[in-house]
Coordinates of N, CA and C in Angstrom, one line a residue:
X103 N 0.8 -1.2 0.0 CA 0.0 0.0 0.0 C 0.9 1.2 0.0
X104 N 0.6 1.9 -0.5 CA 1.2 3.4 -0.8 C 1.2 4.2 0.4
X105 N 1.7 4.9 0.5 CA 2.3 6.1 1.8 C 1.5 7.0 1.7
X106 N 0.9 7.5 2.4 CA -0.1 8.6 2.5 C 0.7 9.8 3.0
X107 N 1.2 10.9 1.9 CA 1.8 11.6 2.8 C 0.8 13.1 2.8
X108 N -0.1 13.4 2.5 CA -1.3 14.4 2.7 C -2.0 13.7 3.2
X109 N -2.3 13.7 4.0 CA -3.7 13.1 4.3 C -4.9 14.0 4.3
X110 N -4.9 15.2 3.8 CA -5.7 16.3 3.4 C -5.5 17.1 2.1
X111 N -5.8 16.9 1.2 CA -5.3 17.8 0.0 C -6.3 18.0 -1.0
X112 N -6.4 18.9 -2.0 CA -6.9 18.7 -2.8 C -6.2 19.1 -3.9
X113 N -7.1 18.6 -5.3 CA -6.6 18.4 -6.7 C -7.6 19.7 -7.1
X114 N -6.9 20.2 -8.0 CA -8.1 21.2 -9.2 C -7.4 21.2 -10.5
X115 N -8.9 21.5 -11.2 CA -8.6 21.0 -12.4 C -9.0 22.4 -13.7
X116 N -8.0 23.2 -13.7 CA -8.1 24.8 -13.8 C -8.1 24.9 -15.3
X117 N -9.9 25.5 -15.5 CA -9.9 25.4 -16.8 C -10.1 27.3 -17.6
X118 N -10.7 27.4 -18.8 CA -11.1 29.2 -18.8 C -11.9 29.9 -17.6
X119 N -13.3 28.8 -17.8 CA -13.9 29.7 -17.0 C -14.8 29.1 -15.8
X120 N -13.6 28.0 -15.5 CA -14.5 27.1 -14.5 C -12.8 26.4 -13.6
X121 N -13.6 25.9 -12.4 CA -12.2 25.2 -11.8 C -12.7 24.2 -10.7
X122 N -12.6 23.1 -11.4 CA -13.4 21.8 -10.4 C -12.2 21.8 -9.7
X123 N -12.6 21.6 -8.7 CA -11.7 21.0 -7.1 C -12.4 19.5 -6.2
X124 N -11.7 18.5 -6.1 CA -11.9 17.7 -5.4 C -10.4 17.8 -3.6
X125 N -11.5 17.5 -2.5 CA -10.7 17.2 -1.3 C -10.5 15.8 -1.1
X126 N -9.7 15.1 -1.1 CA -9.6 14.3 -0.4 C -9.0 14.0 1.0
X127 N -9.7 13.6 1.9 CA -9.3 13.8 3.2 C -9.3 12.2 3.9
X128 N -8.0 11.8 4.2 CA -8.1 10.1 4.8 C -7.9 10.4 6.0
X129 N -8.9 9.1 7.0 CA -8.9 9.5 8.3 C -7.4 8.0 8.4
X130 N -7.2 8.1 10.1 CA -6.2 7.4 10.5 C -6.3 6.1 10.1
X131 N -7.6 5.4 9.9 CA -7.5 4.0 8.9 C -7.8 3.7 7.6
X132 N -6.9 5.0 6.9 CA -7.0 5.2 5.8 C -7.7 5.1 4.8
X133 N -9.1 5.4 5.5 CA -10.6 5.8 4.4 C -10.6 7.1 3.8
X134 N -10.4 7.0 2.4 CA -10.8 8.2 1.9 C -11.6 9.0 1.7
X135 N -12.4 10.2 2.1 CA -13.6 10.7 1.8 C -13.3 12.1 0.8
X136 N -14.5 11.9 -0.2 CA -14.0 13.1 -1.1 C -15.3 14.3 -0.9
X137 N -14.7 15.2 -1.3 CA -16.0 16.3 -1.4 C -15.5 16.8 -2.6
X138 N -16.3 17.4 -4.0 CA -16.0 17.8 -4.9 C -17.1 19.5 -4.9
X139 N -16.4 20.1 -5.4 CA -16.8 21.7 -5.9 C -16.4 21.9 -7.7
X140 N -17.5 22.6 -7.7 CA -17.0 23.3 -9.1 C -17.1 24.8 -8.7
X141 N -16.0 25.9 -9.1 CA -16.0 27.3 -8.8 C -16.1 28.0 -10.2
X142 N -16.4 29.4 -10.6 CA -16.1 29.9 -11.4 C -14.7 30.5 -11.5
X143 N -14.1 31.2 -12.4 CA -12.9 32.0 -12.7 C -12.7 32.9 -12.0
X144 N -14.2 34.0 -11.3 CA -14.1 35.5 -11.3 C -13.3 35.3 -9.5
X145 N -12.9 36.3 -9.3 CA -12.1 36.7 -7.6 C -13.1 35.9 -6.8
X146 N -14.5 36.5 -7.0 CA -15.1 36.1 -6.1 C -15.7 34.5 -5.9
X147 N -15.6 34.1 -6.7 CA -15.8 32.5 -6.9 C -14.1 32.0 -6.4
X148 N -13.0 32.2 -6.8 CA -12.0 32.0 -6.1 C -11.4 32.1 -4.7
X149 N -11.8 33.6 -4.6 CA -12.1 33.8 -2.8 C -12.7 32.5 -2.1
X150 N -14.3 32.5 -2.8 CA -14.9 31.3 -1.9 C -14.3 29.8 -1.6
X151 N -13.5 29.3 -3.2 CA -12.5 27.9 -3.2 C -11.3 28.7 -2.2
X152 N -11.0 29.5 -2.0 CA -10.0 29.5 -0.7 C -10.6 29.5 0.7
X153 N -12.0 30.0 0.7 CA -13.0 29.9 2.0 C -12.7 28.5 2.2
X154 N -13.3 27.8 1.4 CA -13.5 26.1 1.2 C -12.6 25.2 1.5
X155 N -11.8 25.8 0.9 CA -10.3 25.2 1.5 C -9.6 25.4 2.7
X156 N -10.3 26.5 3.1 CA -10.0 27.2 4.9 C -10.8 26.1 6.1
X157 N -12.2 26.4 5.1 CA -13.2 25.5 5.9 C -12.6 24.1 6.5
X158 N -12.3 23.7 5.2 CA -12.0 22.4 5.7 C -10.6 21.9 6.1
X159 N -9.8 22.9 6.2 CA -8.7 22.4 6.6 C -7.1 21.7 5.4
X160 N -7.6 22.8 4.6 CA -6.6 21.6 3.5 C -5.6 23.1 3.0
X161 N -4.6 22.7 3.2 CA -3.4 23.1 2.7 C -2.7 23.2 2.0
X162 N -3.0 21.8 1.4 CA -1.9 21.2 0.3 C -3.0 21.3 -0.8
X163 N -2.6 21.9 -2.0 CA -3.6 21.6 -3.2 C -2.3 21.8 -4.4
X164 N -2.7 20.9 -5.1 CA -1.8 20.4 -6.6 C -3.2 20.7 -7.8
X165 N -2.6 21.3 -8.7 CA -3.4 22.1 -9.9 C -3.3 21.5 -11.5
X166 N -4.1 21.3 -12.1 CA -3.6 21.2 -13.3 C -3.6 22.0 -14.0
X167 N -2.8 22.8 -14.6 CA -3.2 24.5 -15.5 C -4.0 24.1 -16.3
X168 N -4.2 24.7 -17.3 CA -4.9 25.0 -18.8 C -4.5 26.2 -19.1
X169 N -3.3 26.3 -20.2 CA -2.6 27.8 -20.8 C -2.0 28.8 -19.6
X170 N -2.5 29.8 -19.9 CA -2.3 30.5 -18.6 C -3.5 31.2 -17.6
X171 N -4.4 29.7 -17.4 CA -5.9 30.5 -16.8 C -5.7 30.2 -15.0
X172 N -4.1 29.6 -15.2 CA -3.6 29.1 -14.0 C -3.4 30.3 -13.0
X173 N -2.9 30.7 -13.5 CA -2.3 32.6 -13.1 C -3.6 32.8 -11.8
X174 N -4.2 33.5 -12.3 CA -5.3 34.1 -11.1 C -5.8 33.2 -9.8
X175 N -5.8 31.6 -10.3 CA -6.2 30.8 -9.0 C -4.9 30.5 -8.3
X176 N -3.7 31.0 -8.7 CA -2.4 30.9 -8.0 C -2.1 32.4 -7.2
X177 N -2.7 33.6 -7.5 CA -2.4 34.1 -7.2 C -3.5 34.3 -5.7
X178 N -4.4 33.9 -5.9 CA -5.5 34.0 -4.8 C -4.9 32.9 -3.6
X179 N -4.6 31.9 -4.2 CA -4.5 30.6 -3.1 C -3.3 30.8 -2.4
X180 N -1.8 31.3 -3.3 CA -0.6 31.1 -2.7 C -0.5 31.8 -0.8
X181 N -1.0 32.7 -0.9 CA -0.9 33.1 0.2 C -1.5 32.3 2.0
X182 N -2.2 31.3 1.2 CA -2.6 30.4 2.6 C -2.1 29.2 2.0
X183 N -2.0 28.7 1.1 CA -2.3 27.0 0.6 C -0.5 26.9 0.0
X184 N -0.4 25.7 0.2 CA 1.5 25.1 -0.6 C 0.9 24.6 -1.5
X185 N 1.1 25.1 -2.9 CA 0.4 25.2 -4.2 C 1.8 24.4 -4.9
X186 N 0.7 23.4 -5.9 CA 2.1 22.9 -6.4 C 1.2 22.5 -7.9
X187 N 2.0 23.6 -9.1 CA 1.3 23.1 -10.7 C 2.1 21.5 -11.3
X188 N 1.1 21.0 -11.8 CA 1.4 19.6 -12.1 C 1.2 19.6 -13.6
X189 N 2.9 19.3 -14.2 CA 2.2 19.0 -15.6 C 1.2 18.2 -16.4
X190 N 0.0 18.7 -17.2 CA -0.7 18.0 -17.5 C -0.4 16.5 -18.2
X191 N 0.5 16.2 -18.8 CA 1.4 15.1 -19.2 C 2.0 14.1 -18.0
X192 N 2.0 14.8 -16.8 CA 2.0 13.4 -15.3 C 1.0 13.4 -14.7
X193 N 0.2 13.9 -15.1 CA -1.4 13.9 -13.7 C -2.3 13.7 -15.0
X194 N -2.1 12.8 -16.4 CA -3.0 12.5 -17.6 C -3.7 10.8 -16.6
X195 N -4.9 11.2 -16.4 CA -6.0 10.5 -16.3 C -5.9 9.1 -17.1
X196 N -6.5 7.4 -16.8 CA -6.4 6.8 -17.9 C -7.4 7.2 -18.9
X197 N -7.5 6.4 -19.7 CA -8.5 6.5 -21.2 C -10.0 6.2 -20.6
X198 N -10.7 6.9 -20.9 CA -12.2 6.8 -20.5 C -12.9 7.7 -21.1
X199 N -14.3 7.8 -20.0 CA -15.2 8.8 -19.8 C -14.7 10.0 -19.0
X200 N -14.1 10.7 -19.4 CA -12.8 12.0 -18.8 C -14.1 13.4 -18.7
X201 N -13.9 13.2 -17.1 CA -14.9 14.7 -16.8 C -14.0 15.3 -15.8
X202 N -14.1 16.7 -15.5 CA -13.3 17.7 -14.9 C -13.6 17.1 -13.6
X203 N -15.0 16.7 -12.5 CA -14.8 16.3 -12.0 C -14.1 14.7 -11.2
X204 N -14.1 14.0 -12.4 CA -13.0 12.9 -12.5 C -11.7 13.2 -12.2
X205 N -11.3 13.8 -13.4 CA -10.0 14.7 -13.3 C -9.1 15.2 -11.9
X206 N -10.3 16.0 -11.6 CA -9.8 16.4 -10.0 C -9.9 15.6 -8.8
X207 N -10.6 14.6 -9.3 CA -10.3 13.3 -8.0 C -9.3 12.6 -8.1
X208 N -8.2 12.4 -9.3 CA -7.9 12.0 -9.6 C -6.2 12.3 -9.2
X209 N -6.3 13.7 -9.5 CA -5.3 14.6 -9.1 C -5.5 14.5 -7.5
X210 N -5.9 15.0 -6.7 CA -6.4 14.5 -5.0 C -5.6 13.2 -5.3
X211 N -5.9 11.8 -6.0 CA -5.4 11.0 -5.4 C -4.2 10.5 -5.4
X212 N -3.5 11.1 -6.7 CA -2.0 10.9 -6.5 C -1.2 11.7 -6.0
X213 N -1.8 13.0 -5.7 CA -1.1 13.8 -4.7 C -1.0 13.2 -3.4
X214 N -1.8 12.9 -3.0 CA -2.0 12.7 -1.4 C -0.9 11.9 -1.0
X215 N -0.7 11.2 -2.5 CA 0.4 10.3 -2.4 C 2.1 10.5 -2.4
X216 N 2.0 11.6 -3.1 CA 3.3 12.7 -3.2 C 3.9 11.4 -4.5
X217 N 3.0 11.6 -5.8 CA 3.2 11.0 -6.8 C 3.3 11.9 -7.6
X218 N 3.5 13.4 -7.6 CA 3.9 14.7 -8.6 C 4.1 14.9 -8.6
X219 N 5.1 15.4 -9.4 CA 6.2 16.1 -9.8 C 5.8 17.7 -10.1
X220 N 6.1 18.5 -8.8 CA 5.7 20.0 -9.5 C 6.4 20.6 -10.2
X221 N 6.1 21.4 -10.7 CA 6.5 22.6 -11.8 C 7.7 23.6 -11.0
X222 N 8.9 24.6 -11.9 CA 9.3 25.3 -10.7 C 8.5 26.4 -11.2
X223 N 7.8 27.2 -10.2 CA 7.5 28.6 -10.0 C 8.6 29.3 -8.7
X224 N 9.2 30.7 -9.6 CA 9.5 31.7 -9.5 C 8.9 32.3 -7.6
X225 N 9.6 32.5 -6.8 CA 8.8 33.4 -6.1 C 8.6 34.5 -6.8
X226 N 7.5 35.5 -6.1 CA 6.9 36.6 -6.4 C 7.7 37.5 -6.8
X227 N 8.6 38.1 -6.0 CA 9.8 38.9 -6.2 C 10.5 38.8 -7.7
X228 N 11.2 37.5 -7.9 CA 12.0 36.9 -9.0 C 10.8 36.9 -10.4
X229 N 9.8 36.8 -10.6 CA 8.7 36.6 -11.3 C 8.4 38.1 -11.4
X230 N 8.5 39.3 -11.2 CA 8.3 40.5 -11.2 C 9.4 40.8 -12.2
X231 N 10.8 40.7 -11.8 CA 11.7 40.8 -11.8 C 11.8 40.6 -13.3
X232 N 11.8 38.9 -13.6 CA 11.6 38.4 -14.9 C 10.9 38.7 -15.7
X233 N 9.6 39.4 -15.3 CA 8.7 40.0 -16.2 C 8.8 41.4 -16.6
X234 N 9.9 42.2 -15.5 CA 10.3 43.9 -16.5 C 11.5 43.9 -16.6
X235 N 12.6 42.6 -16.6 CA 13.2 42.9 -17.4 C 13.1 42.3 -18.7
X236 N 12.1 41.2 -18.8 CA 11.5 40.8 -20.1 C 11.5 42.4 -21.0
X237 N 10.3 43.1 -20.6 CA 9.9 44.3 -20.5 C 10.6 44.8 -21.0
X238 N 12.0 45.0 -20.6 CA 13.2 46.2 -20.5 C 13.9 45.4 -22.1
X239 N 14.0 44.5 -22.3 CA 14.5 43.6 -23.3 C 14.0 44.5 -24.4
X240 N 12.8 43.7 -24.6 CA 11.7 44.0 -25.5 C 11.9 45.8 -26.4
X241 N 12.0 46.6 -25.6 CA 12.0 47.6 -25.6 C 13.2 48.0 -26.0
X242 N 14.6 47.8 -25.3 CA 15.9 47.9 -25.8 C 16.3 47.5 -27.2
X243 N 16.1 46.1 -26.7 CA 17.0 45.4 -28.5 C 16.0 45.3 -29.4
X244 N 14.5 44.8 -29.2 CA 14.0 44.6 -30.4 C 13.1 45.6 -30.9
X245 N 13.2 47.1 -30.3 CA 11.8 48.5 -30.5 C 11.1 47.9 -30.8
X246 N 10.5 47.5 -30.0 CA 8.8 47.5 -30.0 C 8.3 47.9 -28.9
X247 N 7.7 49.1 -29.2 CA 6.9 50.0 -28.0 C 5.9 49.2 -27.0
X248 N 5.5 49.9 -26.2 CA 5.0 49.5 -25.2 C 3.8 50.8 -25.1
X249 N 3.6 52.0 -25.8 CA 3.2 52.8 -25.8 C 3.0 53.6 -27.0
X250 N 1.9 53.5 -27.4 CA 1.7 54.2 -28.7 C 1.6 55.7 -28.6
X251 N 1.5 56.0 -27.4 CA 1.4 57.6 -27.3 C 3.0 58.3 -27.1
X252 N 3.7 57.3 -27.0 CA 4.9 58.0 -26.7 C 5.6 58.4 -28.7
X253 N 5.0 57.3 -29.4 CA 5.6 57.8 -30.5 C 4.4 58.3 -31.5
X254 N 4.0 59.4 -31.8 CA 3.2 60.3 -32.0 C 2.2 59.1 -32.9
X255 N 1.5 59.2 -33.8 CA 0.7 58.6 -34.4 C 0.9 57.2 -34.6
X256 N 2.8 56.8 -34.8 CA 3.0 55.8 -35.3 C 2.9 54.9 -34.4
X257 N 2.8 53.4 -34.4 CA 2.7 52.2 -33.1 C 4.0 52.1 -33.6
X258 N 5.1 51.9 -34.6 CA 6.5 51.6 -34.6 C 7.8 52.6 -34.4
X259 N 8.3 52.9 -33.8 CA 9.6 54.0 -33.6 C 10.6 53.4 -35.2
X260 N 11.2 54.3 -35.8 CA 12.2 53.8 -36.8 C 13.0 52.8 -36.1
X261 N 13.3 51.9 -37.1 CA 14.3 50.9 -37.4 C 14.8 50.8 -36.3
X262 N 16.0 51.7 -36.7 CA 17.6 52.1 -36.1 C 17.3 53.2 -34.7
X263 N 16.2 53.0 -34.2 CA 16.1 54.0 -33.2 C 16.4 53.2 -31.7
X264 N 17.5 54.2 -31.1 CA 18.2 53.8 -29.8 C 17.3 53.9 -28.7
X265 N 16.9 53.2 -27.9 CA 16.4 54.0 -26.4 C 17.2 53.1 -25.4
X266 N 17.2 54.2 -24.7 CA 17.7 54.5 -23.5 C 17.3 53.8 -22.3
X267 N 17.7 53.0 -21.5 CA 17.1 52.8 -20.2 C 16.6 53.5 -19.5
X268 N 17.0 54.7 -19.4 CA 16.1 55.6 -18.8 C 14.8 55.7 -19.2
X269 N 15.0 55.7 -20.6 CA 13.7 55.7 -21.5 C 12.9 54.6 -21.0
X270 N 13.6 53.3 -21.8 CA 12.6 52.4 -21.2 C 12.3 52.0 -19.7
X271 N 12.8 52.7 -18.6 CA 11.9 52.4 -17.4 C 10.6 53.5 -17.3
X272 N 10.6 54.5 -18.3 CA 9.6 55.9 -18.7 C 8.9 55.2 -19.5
X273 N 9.0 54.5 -20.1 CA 8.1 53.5 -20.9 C 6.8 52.5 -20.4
X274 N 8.1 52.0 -19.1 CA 7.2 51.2 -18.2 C 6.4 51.7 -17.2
X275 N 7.4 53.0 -16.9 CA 5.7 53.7 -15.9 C 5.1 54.0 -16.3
X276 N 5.5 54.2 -17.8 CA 4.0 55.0 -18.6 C 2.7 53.8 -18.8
X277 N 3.0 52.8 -18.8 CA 2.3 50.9 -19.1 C 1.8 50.7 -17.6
X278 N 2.3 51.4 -16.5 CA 1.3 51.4 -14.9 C 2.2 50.3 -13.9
X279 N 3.7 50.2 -14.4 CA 4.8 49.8 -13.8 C 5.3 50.5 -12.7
X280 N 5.3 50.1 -11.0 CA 5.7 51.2 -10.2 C 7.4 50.6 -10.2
X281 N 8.1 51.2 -11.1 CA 9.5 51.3 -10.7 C 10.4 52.3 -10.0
X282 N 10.8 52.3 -8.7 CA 11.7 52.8 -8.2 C 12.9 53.4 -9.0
X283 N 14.0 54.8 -8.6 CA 15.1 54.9 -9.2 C 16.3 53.8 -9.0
X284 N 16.4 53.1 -10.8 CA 17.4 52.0 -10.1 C 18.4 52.7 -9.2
X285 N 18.8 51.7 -8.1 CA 19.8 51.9 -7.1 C 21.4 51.5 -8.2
X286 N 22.2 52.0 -8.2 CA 23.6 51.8 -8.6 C 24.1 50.7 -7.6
X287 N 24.9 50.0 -7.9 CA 25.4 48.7 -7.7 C 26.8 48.5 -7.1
X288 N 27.2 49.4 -8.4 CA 29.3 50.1 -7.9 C 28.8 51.2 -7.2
X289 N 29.5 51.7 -5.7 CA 29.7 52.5 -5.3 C 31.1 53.5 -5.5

């Protein structure tokens, strides 16, 4: 018999505009009981799957994405729950009758097991980070604006046109980026 190392967790199965969740919760002679939810996408259907998950005591929850509709139930949950994304290609269900609620029991069940392999996610900090100087890239080497109002009518600046870091962090507050003055590094 397999190792139960959650004995509380749940699976979701995170789709556009819907996000089944199954709990599985084993008591000490290792009966499983499941509760399943289906949530909407919007905050406040997500708020409540974090209520739900408060309710009952579960911690651990393992996700299956779909594209990037993963984003918003990660950002609601991280702050109470040890979130862990599972690629869809190790948490693939057998061959069947495949329903989202299946899916998410399914997920519950090999988690609990500590049978996935998570994905690495970035803390918050580094993921910011990675995303303005993506940002700062974009802007430097390959001109392509971020702001149509900065170059008068045209959406493209010429060819051969230089900007500046300065520029591009003016670019990015102008896009609703709160950037600080970089700090210098050599003193």
């Amino acid at each position: 018999m397999l190792r139960i190392v959650y004995p509380i967790c749940c699976g979701l199965d995170v789709h556009k505009s819907t996000v089944s969740a199954c709990i599985a919760a084993t008591d000490g002679n290792g009966v499983t009981t499941y509760q399943e939810r289906k949530f909407l996408t919007f905050t406040t259907d997500l708020k409540s799957l974090e209520q739900w998950l408060t309710d009952n005591n579960c911690k651990d929850v393992c996700m299956e994405p779909a594209g990037k509709y993963w984003y918003p139930v990660w950002n609601i949950l991280e702050p109470t729950c040890n979130l862990v994304i599972a690629h869809p290609k190790y948490v693939k269900a057998i061959r069947g009758k495949k329903t989202d609620k299946k899916d998410a029991k399914w997920i519950a069940d090999i988690f609990k097991h500590d049978l996935v392999n998570g994905s690495f996610i970035p803390p918050n900090d580094i993921a910011i980070a990675r995303m303005l100087l993506t940002a700062i890239y974009h802007i430097l080497r390959k001109n392509e604006p971020y702001n149509a109002d900065l170059y008068r009518k045209s959406d493209k600046p010429p060819a051969n046109r230089q900007v500046s870091v300065d520029e591009a962090i003016f670019i990015l507050q102008r896009q609703g980026y709160i950037i600080s003055q970089p700090q210098s590094v050599i003193d």
